PDB file of C-alpha atoms and ligand atoms in Angstrom:
ATOM      1  CA  UNK L 810      19.822  16.787   5.249  1.00 97.00           C
ATOM      2  CA  UNK L 811      18.313  16.329   1.790  1.00 97.00           C
ATOM      3  CA  UNK L 812      14.602  15.581   1.494  1.00 98.00           C
ATOM      4  CA  UNK L 813      11.855  15.444  -1.134  1.00 98.00           C
ATOM      5  CA  UNK L 814       9.379  18.106  -0.050  1.00 97.00           C
ATOM      6  CA  UNK L 815       5.903  18.745  -1.467  1.00 96.00           C
ATOM      7  CA  UNK L 816       4.465  22.219  -0.819  1.00 94.00           C
ATOM      8  CA  UNK L 817       2.320  22.528  -3.939  1.00 92.00           C
ATOM      9  CA  UNK L 818       5.348  21.702  -6.040  1.00 93.00           C
ATOM     10  CA  UNK L 819       7.740  18.835  -5.597  1.00 95.00           C
ATOM     11  CA  UNK L 820      11.405  19.580  -4.895  1.00 95.00           C
ATOM     12  CA  UNK L 821      14.543  17.924  -3.564  1.00 97.00           C
ATOM     13  CA  UNK L 822      15.889  20.391  -1.041  1.00 97.00           C
ATOM     14  CA  UNK L 823      17.895  20.908   2.190  1.00 97.00           C
ATOM     15  CA  UNK L 824      15.842  20.696   5.404  1.00 97.00           C
ATOM     16  CA  UNK L 825      16.800  20.376   9.103  1.00 97.00           C
ATOM     17  CA  UNK L 826      17.433  16.831  10.336  1.00 97.00           C
ATOM     18  CA  UNK L 827      14.357  15.670  12.348  1.00 97.00           C
ATOM     19  CA  UNK L 828      14.642  15.539  16.154  1.00 95.00           C
ATOM     20  CA  UNK L 829      12.830  12.674  17.907  1.00 96.00           C
ATOM     21  CA  UNK L 830      10.354  13.667  20.637  1.00 93.00           C
ATOM     22  CA  UNK L 831       8.595  11.481  23.258  1.00 90.00           C
ATOM     23  CA  UNK L 832       8.957   7.815  22.284  1.00 92.00           C
ATOM     24  CA  UNK L 833      10.193   8.535  18.760  1.00 96.00           C
ATOM     25  CA  UNK L 834      13.478   7.202  17.439  1.00 98.00           C
ATOM     26  CA  UNK L 835      15.732   8.524  14.691  1.00 98.00           C
ATOM     27  CA  UNK L 836      16.029   6.240  11.680  1.00 98.00           C
ATOM     28  CA  UNK L 837      18.435   6.405   8.756  1.00 98.00           C
ATOM     29  CA  UNK L 838      16.494   5.517   5.622  1.00 98.00           C
ATOM     30  CA  UNK L 839      18.132   2.752   3.531  1.00 98.00           C
ATOM     31  CA  UNK L 840      15.471   2.032   0.901  1.00 98.00           C
ATOM     32  CA  UNK L 841      12.103   3.572   0.167  1.00 98.00           C
ATOM     33  CA  UNK L 842       9.520   3.056  -2.540  1.00 98.00           C
ATOM     34  CA  UNK L 843       7.040   5.210  -4.379  1.00 97.00           C
ATOM     35  CA  UNK L 844       3.394   4.342  -3.795  1.00 92.00           C
ATOM     36  CA  UNK L 845       0.318   5.391  -5.743  1.00 88.00           C
ATOM     37  CA  UNK L 846      -0.671   7.420  -2.667  1.00 89.00           C
ATOM     38  CA  UNK L 847       2.467   9.557  -3.140  1.00 94.00           C
ATOM     39  CA  UNK L 848       1.511  10.228  -6.755  1.00 93.00           C
ATOM     40  CA  UNK L 849      -2.048  11.134  -5.665  1.00 89.00           C
ATOM     41  CA  UNK L 850      -0.794  13.501  -2.934  1.00 92.00           C
ATOM     42  CA  UNK L 851       1.126  15.404  -5.590  1.00 92.00           C
ATOM     43  CA  UNK L 852      -2.246  15.768  -7.402  1.00 89.00           C
ATOM     44  CA  UNK L 853      -3.883  17.133  -4.224  1.00 85.00           C
ATOM     45  CA  UNK L 854      -5.065  14.014  -2.338  1.00 82.00           C
ATOM     46  CA  UNK L 855      -5.146  14.537   1.493  1.00 82.00           C
ATOM     47  CA  UNK L 856      -3.910  18.128   1.128  1.00 87.00           C
ATOM     48  CA  UNK L 857      -0.555  17.042   2.615  1.00 93.00           C
ATOM     49  CA  UNK L 858       2.452  19.353   2.672  1.00 95.00           C
ATOM     50  CA  UNK L 859       5.898  18.226   3.852  1.00 97.00           C
ATOM     51  CA  UNK L 860       8.316  15.393   3.208  1.00 98.00           C
ATOM     52  CA  UNK L 861       6.596  12.669   1.170  1.00 97.00           C
ATOM     53  CA  UNK L 862       6.889   8.884   1.407  1.00 98.00           C
ATOM     54  CA  UNK L 863       5.774   6.125   3.778  1.00 97.00           C
ATOM     55  CA  UNK L 864       7.240   2.853   2.483  1.00 97.00           C
ATOM     56  CA  UNK L 865      10.773   2.291   3.811  1.00 98.00           C
ATOM     57  CA  UNK L 866      13.433   0.123   5.351  1.00 98.00           C
ATOM     58  CA  UNK L 867      15.852   1.859   7.700  1.00 98.00           C
ATOM     59  CA  UNK L 868      18.390   1.473  10.436  1.00 98.00           C
ATOM     60  CA  UNK L 869      17.721   2.819  13.928  1.00 98.00           C
ATOM     61  CA  UNK L 870      20.416   5.353  14.854  1.00 97.00           C
ATOM     62  CA  UNK L 871      19.089   6.530  18.264  1.00 95.00           C
ATOM     63  CA  UNK L 872      21.568   4.952  20.699  1.00 93.00           C
ATOM     64  CA  UNK L 873      19.020   5.047  23.534  1.00 93.00           C
ATOM     65  CA  UNK L 874      16.677   2.698  21.632  1.00 95.00           C
ATOM     66  CA  UNK L 875      16.679  -1.068  22.262  1.00 96.00           C
ATOM     67  CA  UNK L 876      16.535  -1.351  18.466  1.00 97.00           C
ATOM     68  CA  UNK L 877      19.690   0.742  18.002  1.00 97.00           C
ATOM     69  CA  UNK L 878      21.654  -0.479  14.967  1.00 97.00           C
ATOM     70  CA  UNK L 879      18.814  -2.799  13.886  1.00 97.00           C
ATOM     71  CA  UNK L 880      17.188  -2.808  10.458  1.00 98.00           C
ATOM     72  CA  UNK L 881      13.495  -2.019  10.724  1.00 98.00           C
ATOM     73  CA  UNK L 882      10.267  -1.369   8.852  1.00 98.00           C
ATOM     74  CA  UNK L 883       7.583   0.793  10.420  1.00 97.00           C
ATOM     75  CA  UNK L 884       3.815   1.118  10.649  1.00 96.00           C
ATOM     76  CA  UNK L 885       2.712   4.447   9.244  1.00 96.00           C
ATOM     77  CA  UNK L 886      -0.117   5.420  11.641  1.00 96.00           C
ATOM     78  CA  UNK L 887       1.073   7.210  14.780  1.00 97.00           C
ATOM     79  CA  UNK L 888      -1.932   7.013  17.098  1.00 96.00           C
ATOM     80  CA  UNK L 889      -2.525   8.475  20.562  1.00 94.00           C
ATOM     81  CA  UNK L 890      -2.949   5.109  22.322  1.00 93.00           C
ATOM     82  CA  UNK L 891      -5.555   6.527  24.706  1.00 96.00           C
ATOM     83  CA  UNK L 892      -8.778   7.336  22.863  1.00 97.00           C
ATOM     84  CA  UNK L 893     -11.857   5.161  22.374  1.00 98.00           C
ATOM     85  CA  UNK L 894     -10.736   3.918  18.933  1.00 97.00           C
ATOM     86  CA  UNK L 895      -7.203   3.128  20.165  1.00 96.00           C
ATOM     87  CA  UNK L 896      -8.661   1.216  23.119  1.00 97.00           C
ATOM     88  CA  UNK L 897     -10.904  -0.829  20.840  1.00 96.00           C
ATOM     89  CA  UNK L 898      -8.069  -2.000  18.562  1.00 92.00           C
ATOM     90  CA  UNK L 899      -8.721   0.557  15.869  1.00 94.00           C
ATOM     91  CA  UNK L 900      -5.463   2.491  16.257  1.00 93.00           C
ATOM     92  CA  UNK L 901      -5.235   3.074  12.514  1.00 93.00           C
ATOM     93  CA  UNK L 902      -8.462   5.110  12.851  1.00 94.00           C
ATOM     94  CA  UNK L 903      -7.356   7.195  15.862  1.00 97.00           C
ATOM     95  CA  UNK L 904      -8.758  10.709  15.213  1.00 96.00           C
ATOM     96  CA  UNK L 905      -5.602  12.207  16.738  1.00 97.00           C
ATOM     97  CA  UNK L 906      -3.238  10.190  14.571  1.00 96.00           C
ATOM     98  CA  UNK L 907      -0.553  11.474  12.286  1.00 96.00           C
ATOM     99  CA  UNK L 908       0.397   9.388   9.271  1.00 96.00           C
ATOM    100  CA  UNK L 909       3.925   9.049   7.954  1.00 97.00           C
ATOM    101  CA  UNK L 910       4.298  11.116   4.784  1.00 97.00           C
ATOM    102  CA  UNK L 911       0.499  11.474   4.434  1.00 95.00           C
ATOM    103  CA  UNK L 912      -0.880  13.492   7.379  1.00 95.00           C
ATOM    104  CA  UNK L 913       1.024  15.890   9.691  1.00 96.00           C
ATOM    105  CA  UNK L 914       4.124  13.697   9.868  1.00 97.00           C
ATOM    106  CA  UNK L 915       7.176  14.084   7.644  1.00 98.00           C
ATOM    107  CA  UNK L 916       7.842  11.036   5.506  1.00 98.00           C
ATOM    108  CA  UNK L 917      10.674   8.826   4.367  1.00 98.00           C
ATOM    109  CA  UNK L 918      11.993  10.444   1.176  1.00 98.00           C
ATOM    110  CA  UNK L 919      14.852  11.915   3.212  1.00 98.00           C
ATOM    111  CA  UNK L 920      18.172  10.898   4.718  1.00 98.00           C
ATOM    112  CA  UNK L 921      16.628  10.556   8.190  1.00 98.00           C
ATOM    113  CA  UNK L 922      13.123  10.171   9.625  1.00 98.00           C
ATOM    114  CA  UNK L 923      11.433   9.635  13.000  1.00 98.00           C
ATOM    115  CA  UNK L 924       8.745   7.181  14.147  1.00 98.00           C
ATOM    116  CA  UNK L 925       7.594   5.999  17.592  1.00 97.00           C
ATOM    117  CA  UNK L 926       9.516   2.891  18.652  1.00 96.00           C
ATOM    118  CA  UNK L 927       6.248   0.929  19.038  1.00 95.00           C
ATOM    119  CA  UNK L 928       5.598   1.363  15.301  1.00 97.00           C
ATOM    120  CA  UNK L 929       8.812  -0.466  14.394  1.00 98.00           C
ATOM    121  CA  UNK L 930       9.373  -4.109  13.459  1.00 98.00           C
ATOM    122  CA  UNK L 931      12.831  -5.614  13.222  1.00 98.00           C
ATOM    123  CA  UNK L 932      13.562  -7.401   9.939  1.00 97.00           C
ATOM    124  CA  UNK L 933      13.915 -11.183   9.943  1.00 94.00           C
ATOM    125  CA  UNK L 934      17.562 -11.945   9.082  1.00 91.00           C
ATOM    126  CA  UNK L 935      16.715 -13.823   5.904  1.00 91.00           C
ATOM    127  CA  UNK L 936      14.810 -10.932   4.365  1.00 96.00           C
ATOM    128  CA  UNK L 937      16.509  -8.688   1.767  1.00 97.00           C
ATOM    129  CA  UNK L 938      16.106  -4.911   2.075  1.00 97.00           C
ATOM    130  CA  UNK L 939      14.591  -4.730  -1.416  1.00 97.00           C
ATOM    131  CA  UNK L 940      11.845  -7.190  -0.420  1.00 97.00           C
ATOM    132  CA  UNK L 941      11.320  -5.687   3.030  1.00 98.00           C
ATOM    133  CA  UNK L 942      10.332  -2.340   1.531  1.00 98.00           C
ATOM    134  CA  UNK L 943       7.134  -4.099   0.372  1.00 98.00           C
ATOM    135  CA  UNK L 944       6.030  -4.853   3.961  1.00 97.00           C
ATOM    136  CA  UNK L 945       3.638  -1.890   4.178  1.00 95.00           C
ATOM    137  CA  UNK L 946       1.769  -2.489   0.890  1.00 94.00           C
ATOM    138  CA  UNK L 947       1.708  -6.253   1.534  1.00 97.00           C
ATOM    139  CA  UNK L 948       0.221  -5.597   4.993  1.00 97.00           C
ATOM    140  CA  UNK L 949      -2.482  -3.576   3.203  1.00 95.00           C
ATOM    141  CA  UNK L 950      -3.143  -6.577   0.930  1.00 96.00           C
ATOM    142  CA  UNK L 951      -3.408  -8.943   3.915  1.00 96.00           C
ATOM    143  CA  UNK L 952      -5.843  -6.566   5.645  1.00 96.00           C
ATOM    144  CA  UNK L 953      -8.588  -7.908   3.320  1.00 96.00           C
ATOM    145  CA  UNK L 954      -8.411 -11.242   5.181  1.00 94.00           C
ATOM    146  CA  UNK L 955      -8.653  -9.480   8.552  1.00 94.00           C
ATOM    147  CA  UNK L 956     -11.848  -7.836   7.347  1.00 95.00           C
ATOM    148  CA  UNK L 957     -13.809 -10.596   5.659  1.00 94.00           C
ATOM    149  CA  UNK L 958     -13.977 -14.334   5.532  1.00 92.00           C
ATOM    150  CA  UNK L 959     -13.369 -15.594   2.029  1.00 92.00           C
ATOM    151  CA  UNK L 960     -14.095 -19.272   1.577  1.00 91.00           C
ATOM    152  CA  UNK L 961     -11.977 -21.331  -0.844  1.00 89.00           C
ATOM    153  CA  UNK L 962     -15.238 -22.270  -2.625  1.00 91.00           C
ATOM    154  CA  UNK L 963     -15.906 -18.627  -3.553  1.00 94.00           C
ATOM    155  CA  UNK L 964     -14.637 -17.111  -6.791  1.00 97.00           C
ATOM    156  CA  UNK L 965     -12.794 -13.802  -6.790  1.00 98.00           C
ATOM    157  CA  UNK L 966     -12.174 -11.096  -9.394  1.00 98.00           C
ATOM    158  CA  UNK L 967      -9.290  -8.709  -8.759  1.00 98.00           C
ATOM    159  CA  UNK L 968      -9.415  -5.559 -10.877  1.00 97.00           C
ATOM    160  CA  UNK L 969      -5.977  -4.034 -11.448  1.00 96.00           C
ATOM    161  CA  UNK L 970      -2.636  -5.812 -11.905  1.00 96.00           C
ATOM    162  CA  UNK L 971      -0.594  -2.878 -10.692  1.00 94.00           C
ATOM    163  CA  UNK L 972       1.766  -2.767  -7.711  1.00 93.00           C
ATOM    164  CA  UNK L 973      -0.906  -3.508  -5.121  1.00 94.00           C
ATOM    165  CA  UNK L 974      -2.972  -5.781  -7.392  1.00 96.00           C
ATOM    166  CA  UNK L 975       0.005  -8.097  -7.900  1.00 97.00           C
ATOM    167  CA  UNK L 976       0.551  -8.354  -4.128  1.00 97.00           C
ATOM    168  CA  UNK L 977      -3.173  -8.935  -3.476  1.00 97.00           C
ATOM    169  CA  UNK L 978      -3.260 -11.571  -6.235  1.00 97.00           C
ATOM    170  CA  UNK L 979      -0.322 -13.412  -4.629  1.00 96.00           C
ATOM    171  CA  UNK L 980      -2.028 -13.389  -1.225  1.00 96.00           C
ATOM    172  CA  UNK L 981      -5.335 -14.690  -2.656  1.00 95.00           C
ATOM    173  CA  UNK L 982      -3.455 -17.509  -4.386  1.00 92.00           C
ATOM    174  CA  UNK L 983      -2.427 -18.786  -0.942  1.00 92.00           C
ATOM    175  CA  UNK L 984      -6.121 -19.066   0.007  1.00 88.00           C
ATOM    176  CA  UNK L 985      -6.928 -21.516  -2.814  1.00 87.00           C
ATOM    177  CA  UNK L 986      -9.966 -19.652  -4.206  1.00 90.00           C
ATOM    178  CA  UNK L 987     -10.678 -19.512  -7.908  1.00 95.00           C
ATOM    179  CA  UNK L 988      -9.202 -16.061  -8.552  1.00 97.00           C
ATOM    180  CA  UNK L 989      -8.836 -14.075 -11.772  1.00 98.00           C
ATOM    181  CA  UNK L 990      -6.911 -10.806 -12.009  1.00 98.00           C
ATOM    182  CA  UNK L 991      -7.923  -8.310 -14.717  1.00 98.00           C
ATOM    183  CA  UNK L 992      -6.144  -5.350 -16.250  1.00 97.00           C
ATOM    184  CA  UNK L 993      -6.493  -3.110 -19.314  1.00 95.00           C
ATOM    185  CA  UNK L 994      -2.759  -3.295 -20.024  1.00 95.00           C
ATOM    186  CA  UNK L 995      -1.411  -6.226 -22.013  1.00 96.00           C
ATOM    187  CA  UNK L 996       2.033  -5.720 -20.463  1.00 95.00           C
ATOM    188  CA  UNK L 997       0.660  -5.911 -16.919  1.00 96.00           C
ATOM    189  CA  UNK L 998      -1.361  -9.046 -17.709  1.00 97.00           C
ATOM    190  CA  UNK L 999       1.798 -10.595 -19.161  1.00 97.00           C
ATOM    191  CA  UNK L1000       3.825  -9.621 -16.088  1.00 97.00           C
ATOM    192  CA  UNK L1001       1.170 -11.081 -13.763  1.00 97.00           C
ATOM    193  CA  UNK L1002       1.153 -14.346 -15.726  1.00 98.00           C
ATOM    194  CA  UNK L1003       4.944 -14.557 -15.551  1.00 97.00           C
ATOM    195  CA  UNK L1004       4.500 -14.517 -11.761  1.00 96.00           C
ATOM    196  CA  UNK L1005       2.089 -17.471 -11.914  1.00 95.00           C
ATOM    197  CA  UNK L1006      -0.988 -15.295 -11.413  1.00 97.00           C
ATOM    198  CA  UNK L1007      -4.158 -16.200 -13.342  1.00 97.00           C
ATOM    199  CA  UNK L1008      -4.510 -12.883 -15.228  1.00 98.00           C
ATOM    200  CA  UNK L1009      -6.505 -11.878 -18.321  1.00 98.00           C
ATOM    201  CA  UNK L1010      -7.409  -8.725 -20.208  1.00 98.00           C
ATOM    202  CA  UNK L1011     -10.450  -6.927 -18.809  1.00 97.00           C
ATOM    203  CA  UNK L1012     -11.847  -6.800 -22.376  1.00 97.00           C
ATOM    204  CA  UNK L1013     -12.495 -10.570 -22.210  1.00 97.00           C
ATOM    205  CA  UNK L1014     -15.191 -10.050 -19.537  1.00 97.00           C
ATOM    206  CA  UNK L1015     -18.836 -10.385 -20.567  1.00 96.00           C
ATOM    207  CA  UNK L1016     -21.864  -9.089 -18.638  1.00 94.00           C
ATOM    208  CA  UNK L1017     -22.539 -12.644 -17.483  1.00 96.00           C
ATOM    209  CA  UNK L1018     -19.168 -13.014 -15.731  1.00 98.00           C
ATOM    210  CA  UNK L1019     -19.668 -12.507 -11.994  1.00 98.00           C
ATOM    211  CA  UNK L1020     -17.773 -13.135  -8.784  1.00 98.00           C
ATOM    212  CA  UNK L1021     -18.681 -13.580  -5.107  1.00 97.00           C
ATOM    213  CA  UNK L1022     -15.879 -11.226  -4.122  1.00 98.00           C
ATOM    214  CA  UNK L1023     -14.485  -8.363  -6.227  1.00 98.00           C
ATOM    215  CA  UNK L1024     -11.450  -6.316  -5.264  1.00 97.00           C
ATOM    216  CA  UNK L1025     -10.909  -2.894  -6.821  1.00 96.00           C
ATOM    217  CA  UNK L1026      -7.258  -1.967  -6.905  1.00 94.00           C
ATOM    218  CA  UNK L1027      -7.334  -0.245 -10.288  1.00 92.00           C
ATOM    219  CA  UNK L1028      -6.273   3.092  -8.838  1.00 85.00           C
ATOM    220  CA  UNK L1029      -8.908   4.531 -11.166  1.00 86.00           C
ATOM    221  CA  UNK L1030     -12.109   6.297 -10.010  1.00 84.00           C
ATOM    222  CA  UNK L1031     -14.168   4.189 -12.444  1.00 87.00           C
ATOM    223  CA  UNK L1032     -12.818   0.925 -10.998  1.00 89.00           C
ATOM    224  CA  UNK L1033     -15.634   0.745  -8.450  1.00 91.00           C
ATOM    225  CA  UNK L1034     -18.347   0.747 -11.112  1.00 93.00           C
ATOM    226  CA  UNK L1035     -16.539  -1.875 -13.168  1.00 95.00           C
ATOM    227  CA  UNK L1036     -16.210  -4.105 -10.103  1.00 96.00           C
ATOM    228  CA  UNK L1037     -19.877  -3.608  -9.087  1.00 95.00           C
ATOM    229  CA  UNK L1038     -21.033  -4.664 -12.547  1.00 96.00           C
ATOM    230  CA  UNK L1039     -19.336  -8.060 -12.091  1.00 98.00           C
ATOM    231  CA  UNK L1040     -20.512  -8.815  -8.563  1.00 98.00           C
ATOM    232  CA  UNK L1041     -23.144 -11.467  -7.786  1.00 98.00           C
ATOM    233  CA  UNK L1042     -26.118 -10.265  -5.705  1.00 98.00           C
ATOM    234  CA  UNK L1043     -25.092 -10.346  -2.002  1.00 97.00           C
ATOM    235  CA  UNK L1044     -21.481 -10.331  -3.185  1.00 97.00           C
ATOM    236  CA  UNK L1045     -18.732  -8.377  -1.480  1.00 97.00           C
ATOM    237  CA  UNK L1046     -16.689  -5.570  -2.979  1.00 97.00           C
ATOM    238  CA  UNK L1047     -13.388  -4.624  -1.381  1.00 97.00           C
ATOM    239  CA  UNK L1048     -12.210  -1.119  -2.229  1.00 95.00           C
ATOM    240  CA  UNK L1049      -8.476  -0.449  -2.232  1.00 91.00           C
ATOM    241  CA  UNK L1050      -8.404   2.530  -4.594  1.00 82.00           C
ATOM    242  CA  UNK L1051      -7.779   5.994  -3.161  1.00 76.00           C
ATOM    243  CA  UNK L1052      -7.737   8.796  -5.711  1.00 70.00           C
ATOM    244  CA  UNK L1053      -7.784  12.574  -5.613  1.00 64.00           C
ATOM    245  CA  UNK L1054     -11.116  12.623  -7.494  1.00 70.00           C
ATOM    246  CA  UNK L1055     -13.804  10.031  -6.898  1.00 73.00           C
ATOM    247  CA  UNK L1056     -16.493   8.396  -9.058  1.00 77.00           C
ATOM    248  CA  UNK L1057     -20.285   8.634  -8.949  1.00 85.00           C
ATOM    249  CA  UNK L1058     -22.012   5.383  -8.061  1.00 86.00           C
ATOM    250  CA  UNK L1059     -25.663   4.385  -8.327  1.00 89.00           C
ATOM    251  CA  UNK L1060     -26.728   3.553  -4.760  1.00 91.00           C
ATOM    252  CA  UNK L1061     -29.932   1.838  -5.954  1.00 92.00           C
ATOM    253  CA  UNK L1062     -28.006  -1.099  -7.401  1.00 93.00           C
ATOM    254  CA  UNK L1063     -26.374  -1.624  -3.989  1.00 94.00           C
ATOM    255  CA  UNK L1064     -29.758  -1.814  -2.271  1.00 95.00           C
ATOM    256  CA  UNK L1065     -31.390  -3.959  -4.952  1.00 96.00           C
ATOM    257  CA  UNK L1066     -28.495  -6.415  -5.169  1.00 97.00           C
ATOM    258  CA  UNK L1067     -27.735  -6.289  -1.418  1.00 97.00           C
ATOM    259  CA  UNK L1068     -24.080  -5.692  -2.157  1.00 97.00           C
ATOM    260  CA  UNK L1069     -21.631  -5.360   0.680  1.00 97.00           C
ATOM    261  CA  UNK L1070     -18.950  -2.714   0.152  1.00 95.00           C
ATOM    262  CA  UNK L1071     -15.851  -2.801   2.323  1.00 96.00           C
ATOM    263  CA  UNK L1072     -13.233  -0.072   2.389  1.00 94.00           C
ATOM    264  CA  UNK L1073      -9.789  -1.432   3.161  1.00 95.00           C
ATOM    265  CA  UNK L1074      -6.570   0.334   4.104  1.00 91.00           C
ATOM    266  CA  UNK L1075      -3.592  -0.464   6.349  1.00 90.00           C
ATOM    267  CA  UNK L1076      -2.860  -3.916   7.737  1.00 93.00           C
ATOM    268  CA  UNK L1077      -0.685  -5.905  10.104  1.00 94.00           C
ATOM    269  CA  UNK L1078       3.085  -5.955   9.569  1.00 96.00           C
ATOM    270  CA  UNK L1079       3.936  -9.263  11.290  1.00 97.00           C
ATOM    271  CA  UNK L1080       2.039 -11.524   8.847  1.00 97.00           C
ATOM    272  CA  UNK L1081       3.459  -9.506   5.927  1.00 98.00           C
ATOM    273  CA  UNK L1082       7.019  -9.983   7.197  1.00 98.00           C
ATOM    274  CA  UNK L1083       6.274 -13.666   7.714  1.00 97.00           C
ATOM    275  CA  UNK L1084       5.004 -14.194   4.142  1.00 97.00           C
ATOM    276  CA  UNK L1085       7.955 -12.275   2.681  1.00 97.00           C
ATOM    277  CA  UNK L1086      10.631 -14.041   4.731  1.00 96.00           C
ATOM    278  CA  UNK L1087       9.168 -17.472   3.904  1.00 96.00           C
ATOM    279  CA  UNK L1088       9.160 -16.574   0.204  1.00 95.00           C
ATOM    280  CA  UNK L1089       5.390 -17.187  -0.005  1.00 96.00           C
ATOM    281  CA  UNK L1090       4.985 -13.752  -1.573  1.00 96.00           C
ATOM    282  CA  UNK L1091       7.745 -12.656  -3.949  1.00 96.00           C
ATOM    283  CA  UNK L1092       7.750  -8.904  -4.645  1.00 97.00           C
ATOM    284  CA  UNK L1093      10.979  -8.855  -6.689  1.00 97.00           C
ATOM    285  CA  UNK L1094       9.281  -9.116 -10.139  1.00 96.00           C
ATOM    286  CA  UNK L1095       7.185  -6.034  -9.221  1.00 97.00           C
ATOM    287  CA  UNK L1096      10.282  -3.792  -9.084  1.00 97.00           C
ATOM    288  CA  UNK L1097      10.531  -1.938 -12.393  1.00 97.00           C
ATOM    289  CA  UNK L1098      13.544   0.220 -11.533  1.00 98.00           C
ATOM    290  CA  UNK L1099      15.749   1.350  -8.647  1.00 98.00           C
ATOM    291  CA  UNK L1100      16.854   5.012  -8.499  1.00 98.00           C
ATOM    292  CA  UNK L1101      19.486   6.606  -6.272  1.00 98.00           C
ATOM    293  CA  UNK L1102      18.025   9.075  -3.782  1.00 98.00           C
ATOM    294  CA  UNK L1103      19.680  11.985  -5.594  1.00 97.00           C
ATOM    295  CA  UNK L1104      17.644  11.052  -8.687  1.00 98.00           C
ATOM    296  CA  UNK L1105      14.332  10.749  -6.828  1.00 98.00           C
ATOM    297  CA  UNK L1106      12.724  13.500  -8.982  1.00 97.00           C
ATOM    298  CA  UNK L1107      13.412  11.328 -12.033  1.00 97.00           C
ATOM    299  CA  UNK L1108      12.075   8.384 -10.045  1.00 97.00           C
ATOM    300  CA  UNK L1109       8.775  10.227  -9.513  1.00 96.00           C
ATOM    301  CA  UNK L1110       8.425  10.997 -13.222  1.00 96.00           C
ATOM    302  CA  UNK L1111       9.168   7.378 -14.037  1.00 97.00           C
ATOM    303  CA  UNK L1112       6.721   6.088 -11.404  1.00 96.00           C
ATOM    304  CA  UNK L1113       3.874   8.147 -12.917  1.00 94.00           C
ATOM    305  CA  UNK L1114       4.116   6.340 -16.275  1.00 94.00           C
ATOM    306  CA  UNK L1115       1.216   3.874 -16.682  1.00 89.00           C
ATOM    307  CA  UNK L1116       3.593   1.035 -17.623  1.00 90.00           C
ATOM    308  CA  UNK L1117       5.706   1.387 -14.465  1.00 94.00           C
ATOM    309  CA  UNK L1118       5.164  -0.921 -11.513  1.00 95.00           C
ATOM    310  CA  UNK L1119       7.258  -0.350  -8.361  1.00 97.00           C
ATOM    311  CA  UNK L1120      10.012   2.260  -8.205  1.00 98.00           C
ATOM    312  CA  UNK L1121      12.497   1.761  -5.365  1.00 98.00           C
ATOM    313  CA  UNK L1122      14.813   4.470  -4.046  1.00 98.00           C
ATOM    314  CA  UNK L1123      18.284   3.552  -2.745  1.00 98.00           C
ATOM    315  CA  UNK L1124      19.249   6.086  -0.048  1.00 98.00           C
TER     316      UNK L1124
HETATM  317 ZN1  LIG X  20       1.747   2.981   0.141  1.00 67.92          ZN
HETATM  318 ZN1  LIG X  21      -6.201   7.382  19.688  1.00 67.92          ZN
END
């Protein structure tokens, strides 16, 4: 089969079709999408080598599976299910885990892929494939609300109106807090506004503007310092940015201001599927362009442009 392999360089090449082992099932990939993590891996993040990609919608082809013939999305962490962290509901932190397209597990930029059956979620019938491909990043946006209580009376600054920032902004809107989304790009601010998000240019911020909760989803190493400079004392900073090179931060200001810093990664799929299928989060305006799988190299180039939001791949 054809697959997009990264081994120091990126290439679309022929590889053997994957064979499911243990409780894995074979899945035919229907749609995938390019995430910032994929672009960072190509720059050296995680040191991953293999087939890239972790955001997908597919159809189960293993006839032995109870999901055979069903359209599914899948959680990306394949954990052992037996260790201390797995037994204390922290499966996404299992030290023995592999991660789809990120760590020791071939990803979804291919004709076929494998995942354990327990990672899979069947699509609600009303949900389009193009929307369903956003389940994984939307689950990551929802994870913030699993991690901290945010009261509607608190104000929130979201830094970054990119792919993830636009999803996070839509989720915060449902909570009713006074939320402002900032970006350096006029086009992204305009796009966010067209989606009903309260977005402004970051240049309008003064030193006096502060929030109780800041979320950094700039995808930029300096985003953390920007967010810290607009946090009230005892405020909470949620970090969503993962980059191949990280920023220096002054730890003194964290002690003096009693800031709380919360790293945030993967989240629950069921609430994400629920929000998408009810139309409470609409990812369609975030799609900049859809490429055919054969043109995925062009898709990667296009996705790396600062003005691009989500690139989908039709398999
Ligand atoms: Zn992703
Ligand atoms: Zn484990």
